Amino acid sequence: MMLAYPCSKIIVSRLAGTDLGLFDRPPNGTRALAQIAEDHLVEQIYAAALDASRWPGLLEAVADAIGAGNGVMTRLDSETALGESLPFRCDEAVLRTYAEYYHEKNVFTRVDDLSAWRRGWRPSVVSTADLMPVEDYYRSEYFNDFMRLQDAGATLHIRLELDETTSSAIAFGKPIRQGEFERWSFDAARRLQPHLIRAYRLTRSLVDALGPERDLAKAVEASNQAIFLVDGGCVVRHANPAAVRLLAADKGLTVLCGRLMARNSDSARRLESLVAEATSSDAAPTGGAMKLPLPGQRFPLAIRVAPIPRAQIPLFGYVPTALVCLTDLETEVRSPESELRALFGLTYAEAKVATAIFQGLTMREAAALLGVALNTVRFQLARVYEKTGATRQAELVKLMMRLSSTPA
């Protein structure tokens, strides 16, 4: 995929009144300065390798250096032409039209024989003509209805990596009025390519090791609540042990072809809608809650879907992700007696009274259960309120719910 829209030419260097594109064939006496500019760009490449936030600016600098307008760095599945992208000097609305329709028309990612394509793939710098007959490109729906409207004609692609069927590359576009890329553009791109490949691989390895989603996954993994991390299509990106146990218990949810789904069709549509809301491109995505009725159970499964804040996920920007939390309302919750005694100094008898209240018993029922007088329960409950700071039963139950971290 290549995305572009009109932009003015940016002069990288201006020497003695002469415009000097970074890798243009320079006038006499300026070759050394052109080499200095190239060396500086290489330094920028390796700086971006260690700081992913520098990639958008770096890609613009590379575009200026090879005489391109704008474009996109992509990591796409060769079978679907969908994946991740980092556009530069592009409109988000353009990206949405690609994902919604034009990925199926992308002539640059269309592969008839995937095995042959993989065998022939090389980390090279290629032009439109290297990928397909130029006249076919200019006659295609992809060019006329997608590229032309963005004033994008000739293309130049710097291939970065092939992982199974997923390929990574940087695609540059040139405004139609400027014609084809010249030889010096390809020469410059080929000189930069080895540095870009090394920087890209280093950034990817750092993202895998240090990305904020990894920290989030660790926190989710440690939670005793059943939690899924899903993308906008309900594809499960992570499921913690509690979620795996809930799936195994067949509580009305399943994972089919990698997607989290409710077995009931109406509930499935509602879950998809909530996830779509939580992963939308709106400035303030929402989410929501729903119930999943379960045959043979008095209470339903409670599902809460919430957007994950837009952390700066490195390299390819924000990946819309939703947090899906599930609670089986019929599963008894462990009373945190030991925590109450350790944190607030409750006696054994006071903790037992607190547990009875936590389980929904009245003071009279608690007295009968514990085999003590009603006045004793009243006195002990007053001591519980005094020690914990709670002023009524609802506050005590809320406090104990927060302390209760594992199912019974």
C-alpha angles and dihedrals in degrees: 000000000000123000126189143157131185117289134165120255112264115215108222096194134012116199126180090337093308121118109230119191108211097255100017116130093270128220117258113288095025102079092095091052090049089054090051089053091050092049090051091053091051088054088052090053093057092043088057089050089066097035113043092192088072095063099088092053091043093053090052090051091051090049090053090047095056097038097256129138106216142308145151142277109225142186104196137173107241093217098051102021087226129118140094128337140185108198124194123203089001137124120245089223088063091055090052092054089051093052092043098049122336097068085077090054098044103128092192095061099038108120122185098179109030095185093051091045092053092049091050097043115116131175092250140136109253138182132211089267091054091057101041142341107295093225090056090052094051091048094048126107088233092062100037099043101030114019100035092053087060093047090245117146124148117037135206121193127199107198115214112173146348119210112179101299096342116096129190124206145145114239119199127192132205123210109258094239090059094060125211129350111266127231094259089059091058092044090053092046091051091052091051097042100082090051092047092050093051092046092048093051092047092050091048092052091049091048090053091049102038109018117136091238088065090057090047091050090052091053091047091047091056094049120103091211118091105256134174128189109211136173126230092282093052090253107156112241094173138001122189123221092263090055091049090052091049091052090049090052089059096232096169096285131098141171112235120181088346095306124119107233139170114233091225109079096220091048090046091056091047092051091049090050093051092048091049090052092048093050099039121128091242118124090247112029113194125194121182146193136284140173126235111207113220123204112245094016127105094210127045130234108267115222125192121187120193135171118248109234115258099262116180097263101192130250103359097041127231117356108202106239133171131206113225113195121188130196125187101214091200094058110101116237120229114247109236096226095147092049091051091052094045098043103035104023096244117170121238091258093047091051090052091053091049090051092052090053090046089055091055101258123144119237090257091051090047091052091052092047094049095040096237136117120276091240090055090055091048091051094046092047090052088053089050091053091048095050098042098039092236115140100195141014095265091058091047092051091048090051092049091048089057091050094047105092105160134051119248 
